[in-house]
Coordinates of C-alpha atoms in Angstrom, one line a residue:
M1 CA -1.7 -21.3 -8.7
S2 CA -3.0 -24.2 -11.1
A3 CA -4.9 -27.2 -9.7
R4 CA -1.9 -29.6 -10.0
A5 CA 0.1 -27.4 -7.7
T6 CA -2.4 -27.4 -5.1
G7 CA -3.3 -31.1 -5.3
A8 CA -6.6 -30.5 -6.5
A9 CA -6.0 -31.9 -10.3
A10 CA -9.0 -33.9 -11.3
G11 CA -8.8 -37.0 -13.3
P12 CA -6.6 -39.8 -13.3
R13 CA -2.9 -39.9 -12.1
I14 CA -0.7 -40.6 -15.3
F15 CA 2.8 -41.6 -15.7
S16 CA 4.9 -41.6 -18.6
G17 CA 9.0 -41.4 -19.2
V18 CA 11.6 -41.2 -22.2
E19 CA 14.5 -42.7 -21.9
P20 CA 18.3 -40.4 -22.7
T21 CA 19.7 -43.1 -24.7
G22 CA 19.8 -41.4 -27.9
H23 CA 18.3 -37.8 -29.5
L24 CA 14.8 -38.2 -29.5
T25 CA 13.0 -38.8 -32.8
L26 CA 9.7 -38.1 -34.8
G27 CA 8.8 -41.5 -33.9
N28 CA 9.0 -40.7 -30.0
Y29 CA 7.0 -37.6 -30.8
L30 CA 4.3 -38.8 -32.7
G31 CA 4.2 -42.1 -30.8
A32 CA 3.8 -40.9 -27.7
M33 CA 4.9 -37.1 -26.4
R34 CA 2.9 -35.1 -28.4
R35 CA -0.4 -36.9 -26.8
W36 CA 1.2 -35.9 -23.4
V37 CA 1.2 -32.6 -24.7
E38 CA -2.3 -32.0 -26.4
V39 CA -4.1 -34.6 -24.0
D40 CA -2.6 -36.1 -21.1
Q41 CA -1.8 -33.1 -19.1
H42 CA -4.9 -31.4 -19.7
R43 CA -7.1 -34.3 -18.7
G44 CA -5.5 -35.8 -15.2
D45 CA -2.6 -35.5 -12.6
A46 CA 0.3 -36.2 -15.2
L47 CA 4.1 -36.8 -14.4
F48 CA 6.3 -36.9 -17.0
C49 CA 10.0 -38.2 -16.4
V50 CA 13.5 -38.7 -18.6
V51 CA 13.9 -42.1 -16.7
D52 CA 17.7 -41.7 -16.7
L53 CA 18.2 -44.7 -14.5
H54 CA 17.3 -47.0 -17.3
A55 CA 20.1 -45.5 -19.6
L56 CA 22.7 -47.2 -17.1
T57 CA 21.5 -50.8 -18.4
V58 CA 23.9 -50.6 -21.4
E59 CA 27.3 -49.4 -21.5
H60 CA 27.2 -46.0 -22.0
D61 CA 29.3 -42.7 -21.7
P62 CA 28.5 -40.8 -18.4
A63 CA 28.7 -37.2 -20.0
R64 CA 26.6 -38.2 -22.9
V65 CA 23.6 -39.8 -20.7
R66 CA 23.9 -36.5 -18.6
R67 CA 23.8 -34.2 -21.7
L68 CA 20.6 -36.5 -23.6
S69 CA 18.8 -36.2 -20.3
R70 CA 19.1 -32.2 -20.2
Q71 CA 18.1 -32.4 -23.7
A72 CA 15.2 -35.0 -23.1
A73 CA 14.0 -32.4 -20.1
T74 CA 14.3 -29.5 -22.2
L75 CA 12.8 -30.7 -25.5
M76 CA 9.6 -31.7 -22.9
L77 CA 9.4 -28.4 -22.3
A78 CA 9.7 -27.1 -25.6
M79 CA 6.9 -29.6 -27.3
G80 CA 4.8 -27.8 -24.7
L81 CA 4.6 -29.7 -21.5
D82 CA 3.6 -26.9 -18.7
P83 CA 4.7 -27.2 -15.4
E84 CA 1.8 -25.5 -14.0
R85 CA -0.5 -28.2 -15.5
C86 CA 1.9 -31.2 -15.0
T87 CA 4.9 -32.6 -13.2
V88 CA 8.3 -33.0 -15.0
F89 CA 11.2 -34.5 -13.7
V90 CA 14.3 -36.5 -13.7
Q91 CA 13.9 -40.4 -12.2
S92 CA 17.4 -40.2 -10.4
H93 CA 16.1 -37.1 -8.6
V94 CA 13.4 -39.1 -6.9
D95 CA 15.1 -41.8 -4.9
E96 CA 11.8 -43.8 -4.1
H97 CA 12.3 -45.3 -7.9
A98 CA 15.3 -47.4 -6.7
R99 CA 13.6 -47.9 -3.4
L100 CA 11.0 -49.7 -4.8
S101 CA 12.6 -51.0 -7.5
Y102 CA 14.3 -53.7 -4.8
L103 CA 10.9 -54.6 -3.7
M104 CA 9.6 -55.7 -7.0
E105 CA 12.6 -57.5 -7.7
C106 CA 11.5 -59.2 -4.5
T107 CA 8.3 -59.6 -6.1
A108 CA 8.8 -60.5 -9.7
T109 CA 10.3 -64.2 -10.6
D110 CA 13.1 -64.8 -12.7
G111 CA 11.0 -66.3 -15.6
E112 CA 9.1 -63.2 -16.1
M113 CA 12.2 -61.2 -16.1
R114 CA 13.6 -63.4 -19.0
R115 CA 10.5 -63.4 -20.8
M116 CA 10.8 -59.6 -21.6
L117 CA 11.5 -59.0 -25.0
Q118 CA 13.7 -56.4 -24.8
Y119 CA 16.3 -58.4 -22.5
R120 CA 15.7 -61.5 -25.0
E121 CA 16.4 -59.3 -27.7
K122 CA 19.8 -57.8 -26.3
D123 CA 20.8 -61.2 -24.8
A124 CA 20.6 -62.7 -28.3
E125 CA 22.3 -59.7 -29.9
R126 CA 25.5 -59.8 -27.2
A127 CA 25.3 -63.6 -27.7
G128 CA 26.1 -63.6 -31.1
R129 CA 29.1 -61.5 -30.6
G130 CA 30.4 -63.4 -27.6
G131 CA 29.5 -60.9 -25.3
S132 CA 27.0 -60.4 -22.2
V133 CA 24.4 -58.1 -20.9
R134 CA 24.5 -56.2 -17.6
L135 CA 22.3 -57.7 -15.0
S136 CA 20.3 -54.4 -14.8
L137 CA 19.0 -55.3 -18.0
L138 CA 17.3 -58.4 -17.1
T139 CA 15.8 -56.7 -13.8
Y140 CA 15.0 -53.5 -15.6
P141 CA 11.2 -54.5 -15.8
A142 CA 11.2 -53.6 -11.9
L143 CA 12.4 -50.3 -12.0
R144 CA 10.1 -49.5 -14.8
A145 CA 7.0 -51.1 -12.6
A146 CA 8.4 -49.2 -9.7
D147 CA 8.7 -46.1 -11.9
I148 CA 4.8 -46.6 -12.5
L149 CA 3.7 -47.9 -8.9
A150 CA 5.4 -45.6 -6.9
Y151 CA 2.9 -42.7 -7.4
G152 CA -0.3 -44.3 -7.6
T153 CA -0.9 -44.4 -11.3
Q154 CA -3.9 -45.0 -13.0
E155 CA -2.9 -44.8 -16.8
V156 CA 0.4 -45.2 -18.6
P157 CA 0.5 -43.5 -21.9
V158 CA 2.6 -46.2 -24.3
G159 CA 3.0 -47.4 -27.7
A160 CA 1.7 -51.4 -28.4
D161 CA 5.5 -52.5 -27.9
Q162 CA 5.5 -51.2 -24.6
A163 CA 1.9 -53.5 -23.7
Q164 CA 4.1 -56.4 -22.0
Q165 CA 5.8 -53.8 -19.9
V166 CA 2.6 -52.6 -18.5
E167 CA 0.8 -56.0 -18.1
L168 CA 3.8 -57.0 -15.8
T169 CA 3.4 -54.2 -13.5
R170 CA 0.0 -54.7 -13.3
E171 CA 0.6 -58.5 -12.4
L172 CA 3.6 -57.5 -9.7
A173 CA 0.7 -55.1 -8.1
V174 CA -1.5 -57.5 -7.5
R175 CA 0.8 -60.0 -6.3
F176 CA 2.2 -57.5 -4.1
N177 CA -1.2 -56.6 -3.0
Q178 CA -2.4 -60.0 -2.2
R179 CA 0.8 -61.2 -0.4
Y180 CA 1.1 -57.7 1.8
G181 CA -2.2 -55.7 1.7
E182 CA -3.2 -52.9 -0.1
V183 CA -0.9 -51.1 -1.2
F184 CA -0.5 -50.2 -5.1
V185 CA -3.0 -49.0 -7.3
V186 CA -2.9 -51.7 -10.6
P187 CA -2.6 -49.5 -13.9
R188 CA -3.6 -49.5 -17.3
A189 CA -1.8 -48.6 -20.5
T190 CA -3.6 -46.3 -22.8
Y191 CA -2.4 -45.9 -26.4
P192 CA -2.1 -43.4 -29.0
E193 CA -4.5 -43.4 -31.9
A194 CA -3.0 -45.8 -35.1
A195 CA -2.1 -43.1 -37.1
A196 CA 0.5 -41.8 -34.7
R197 CA 2.2 -44.9 -34.5
V198 CA 4.8 -45.0 -37.2
R199 CA 6.5 -48.3 -37.7
G200 CA 8.5 -48.4 -41.1
K201 CA 11.2 -51.2 -41.8
S202 CA 14.5 -52.2 -41.5
G203 CA 17.0 -49.9 -42.3
Q204 CA 16.7 -46.6 -44.2
G205 CA 12.9 -46.8 -44.1
R206 CA 12.4 -46.4 -40.6
M207 CA 12.3 -42.9 -41.4
S208 CA 10.3 -41.9 -38.3
G209 CA 13.2 -43.3 -35.8
G210 CA 15.7 -41.6 -38.3
V211 CA 14.5 -38.3 -38.1
C212 CA 15.6 -36.3 -34.8
L213 CA 13.5 -33.6 -33.2
L214 CA 17.0 -31.3 -33.4
D215 CA 17.8 -32.2 -37.0
E216 CA 18.2 -29.3 -39.2
P217 CA 15.5 -28.6 -41.6
E218 CA 17.8 -30.1 -44.6
V219 CA 18.8 -32.9 -42.6
V220 CA 15.1 -33.7 -42.1
R221 CA 14.0 -33.3 -45.9
M222 CA 17.5 -35.7 -46.8
K223 CA 16.5 -38.3 -44.2
V224 CA 12.6 -38.7 -45.8
M225 CA 13.9 -38.2 -49.1
R226 CA 16.1 -41.4 -48.7
A227 CA 13.1 -43.2 -46.9
V228 CA 12.7 -46.7 -48.4
M229 CA 9.8 -46.9 -50.2
E230 CA 8.2 -49.9 -52.0
G231 CA 5.9 -49.6 -55.3
G232 CA 8.4 -48.1 -57.4
S233 CA 5.8 -45.6 -60.0
G234 CA 2.6 -47.0 -59.5
A235 CA -0.1 -45.3 -58.0
V236 CA 0.2 -44.3 -54.1
E237 CA -1.5 -46.8 -52.1
Y238 CA -2.0 -47.0 -48.3
E239 CA -1.3 -50.8 -47.7
R240 CA 0.3 -51.5 -44.1
G241 CA 1.2 -55.2 -44.6
E242 CA 2.5 -54.9 -48.1
R243 CA 4.1 -51.5 -48.4
P244 CA 4.9 -50.4 -44.6
G245 CA 7.1 -47.8 -46.0
V246 CA 4.6 -45.8 -48.0
A247 CA 2.4 -46.3 -44.8
D248 CA 4.6 -44.6 -42.8
L249 CA 5.1 -41.4 -44.7
L250 CA 1.4 -41.4 -45.4
E251 CA 0.9 -41.8 -41.3
V252 CA 3.3 -39.2 -40.6
L253 CA 2.0 -36.8 -43.2
A254 CA -1.7 -37.7 -41.6
A255 CA -0.2 -36.9 -38.0
F256 CA 0.5 -33.4 -39.0
S257 CA -2.3 -32.8 -41.4
G258 CA -4.9 -34.0 -39.7
G259 CA -6.1 -36.3 -42.5
E260 CA -7.1 -39.9 -43.3
P261 CA -4.0 -41.9 -44.5
E262 CA -6.3 -43.7 -46.8
R263 CA -7.8 -40.4 -48.7
L264 CA -4.4 -38.6 -48.4
A265 CA -3.0 -41.3 -51.0
E266 CA -5.7 -40.4 -53.4
G267 CA -3.9 -37.1 -53.7
Y268 CA -0.7 -38.2 -55.0
A269 CA 0.1 -39.6 -58.7
S270 CA 3.7 -40.0 -57.8
Y271 CA 5.9 -41.0 -54.7
G272 CA 8.8 -38.5 -55.1
A273 CA 5.7 -35.8 -54.6
L274 CA 4.6 -37.8 -51.3
Q275 CA 8.0 -37.6 -49.9
S276 CA 8.1 -33.8 -50.6
D277 CA 5.1 -32.8 -49.1
V278 CA 5.8 -35.2 -45.7
A279 CA 9.4 -33.7 -46.1
E280 CA 7.7 -30.2 -45.6
A281 CA 5.2 -31.1 -43.2
V282 CA 7.8 -32.5 -40.9
V283 CA 9.9 -29.7 -41.3
E284 CA 7.4 -26.8 -40.6
G285 CA 5.6 -29.2 -37.8
L286 CA 8.8 -29.5 -35.8
R287 CA 9.7 -26.3 -36.6
P288 CA 8.0 -24.5 -33.2
V289 CA 9.8 -27.2 -31.1
R290 CA 13.7 -26.7 -32.6
E291 CA 13.0 -22.6 -31.7
R292 CA 11.5 -23.3 -28.2
H293 CA 14.2 -25.7 -26.9
A294 CA 16.8 -23.3 -28.7
A295 CA 15.5 -20.6 -26.1
L296 CA 15.5 -22.8 -23.3
A297 CA 18.5 -24.3 -23.7
A298 CA 19.7 -20.9 -23.3
N299 CA 17.8 -20.5 -19.8
R300 CA 19.5 -23.3 -18.2
E301 CA 18.4 -21.6 -14.9
Y302 CA 14.9 -22.0 -15.8
V303 CA 15.1 -25.6 -16.6
D304 CA 16.8 -26.4 -13.6
A305 CA 14.2 -24.8 -11.3
V306 CA 11.3 -26.6 -13.4
L307 CA 13.3 -30.3 -12.6
R308 CA 14.2 -29.2 -9.3
A309 CA 10.4 -28.5 -8.0
G310 CA 8.9 -31.3 -10.1
A311 CA 11.3 -33.8 -7.9
E312 CA 10.1 -32.3 -4.7
R313 CA 6.4 -32.9 -5.7
A314 CA 7.5 -36.3 -7.3
R315 CA 9.1 -37.4 -3.7
G316 CA 6.1 -36.0 -1.8
L317 CA 3.6 -38.3 -4.0
A318 CA 5.6 -41.3 -4.0
R319 CA 7.7 -41.2 -0.3
P320 CA 4.5 -42.5 1.7
R321 CA 3.0 -45.0 -0.8
V322 CA 7.1 -46.6 -1.3
D323 CA 7.2 -46.2 2.9
A324 CA 4.0 -47.9 3.2
A325 CA 5.0 -50.5 0.8
Y326 CA 8.0 -51.0 3.3
R327 CA 5.9 -51.2 6.4
A328 CA 4.0 -53.8 4.6
V329 CA 6.8 -56.6 3.6
G330 CA 8.2 -56.2 7.2
L331 CA 10.9 -53.5 7.1
M332 CA 11.0 -50.9 9.8
A333 CA 10.6 -48.0 7.5

């Protein structure tokens, strides 16, 4: 039996999740999920979650949410998350997330919620079309904080664009502890190496966001070759500020080859050759994931068993702390 299964895992408690709001992309993989597999599940008591409740904060098709939730869970296993080393589960299977979310809403302020970047962006987008946003999008950060705090999480692997959310979670944990007594661990964010964060530019240039992990090889090649790049026929150079599209390609190549973007740029006399090599690197780098996903998708019983076991363990970890939070605020838990 594994150290995780016996509760004897050494190292920090780690929590991270992925939303089933679309097909997982190369950006998801290089920006966070590959680190989960290669680093995080080996160095602590790690929990990885399909945060399906978050998918309800916007207009959605219920059947698509279910389908993408299963696909995301299956991909997490296909990438190499090992149920003997970490806990893989679906958020809605553990009631403590929703229970604690309300207490976080009672701890946060309206101003804090409205300052969150995701809400401001969606609100502006909908206002421009004469529409409105769901209340759940405004209170989303409270649920995100509950996801993290329910488990006594010490480290949250995130991209730099999620730093605001983790900082709010820290503030809510400190505020709750000061008001009601020490219940929550105050977590900290951890970030992937800079080369793993593939940013790109708008439109077609956002190659990493456009390439889906389950795309067929010919689709991957087409998307990479269509990626917008700056620089014309001049020398290939790694300049993040001036040539973000080129930098994206070099960072993706570095992520799969283990090299440095600056050094890799020196080996190319043309942009076409760079695109071609990146396309092949992505195709071959994702091939094992696609193949394992196909095998796991054909074995639903195994995936379901992993998710049931993961949810059971997650509930066992979260319930005592959430019950303690309920008692702390004066509820008859």
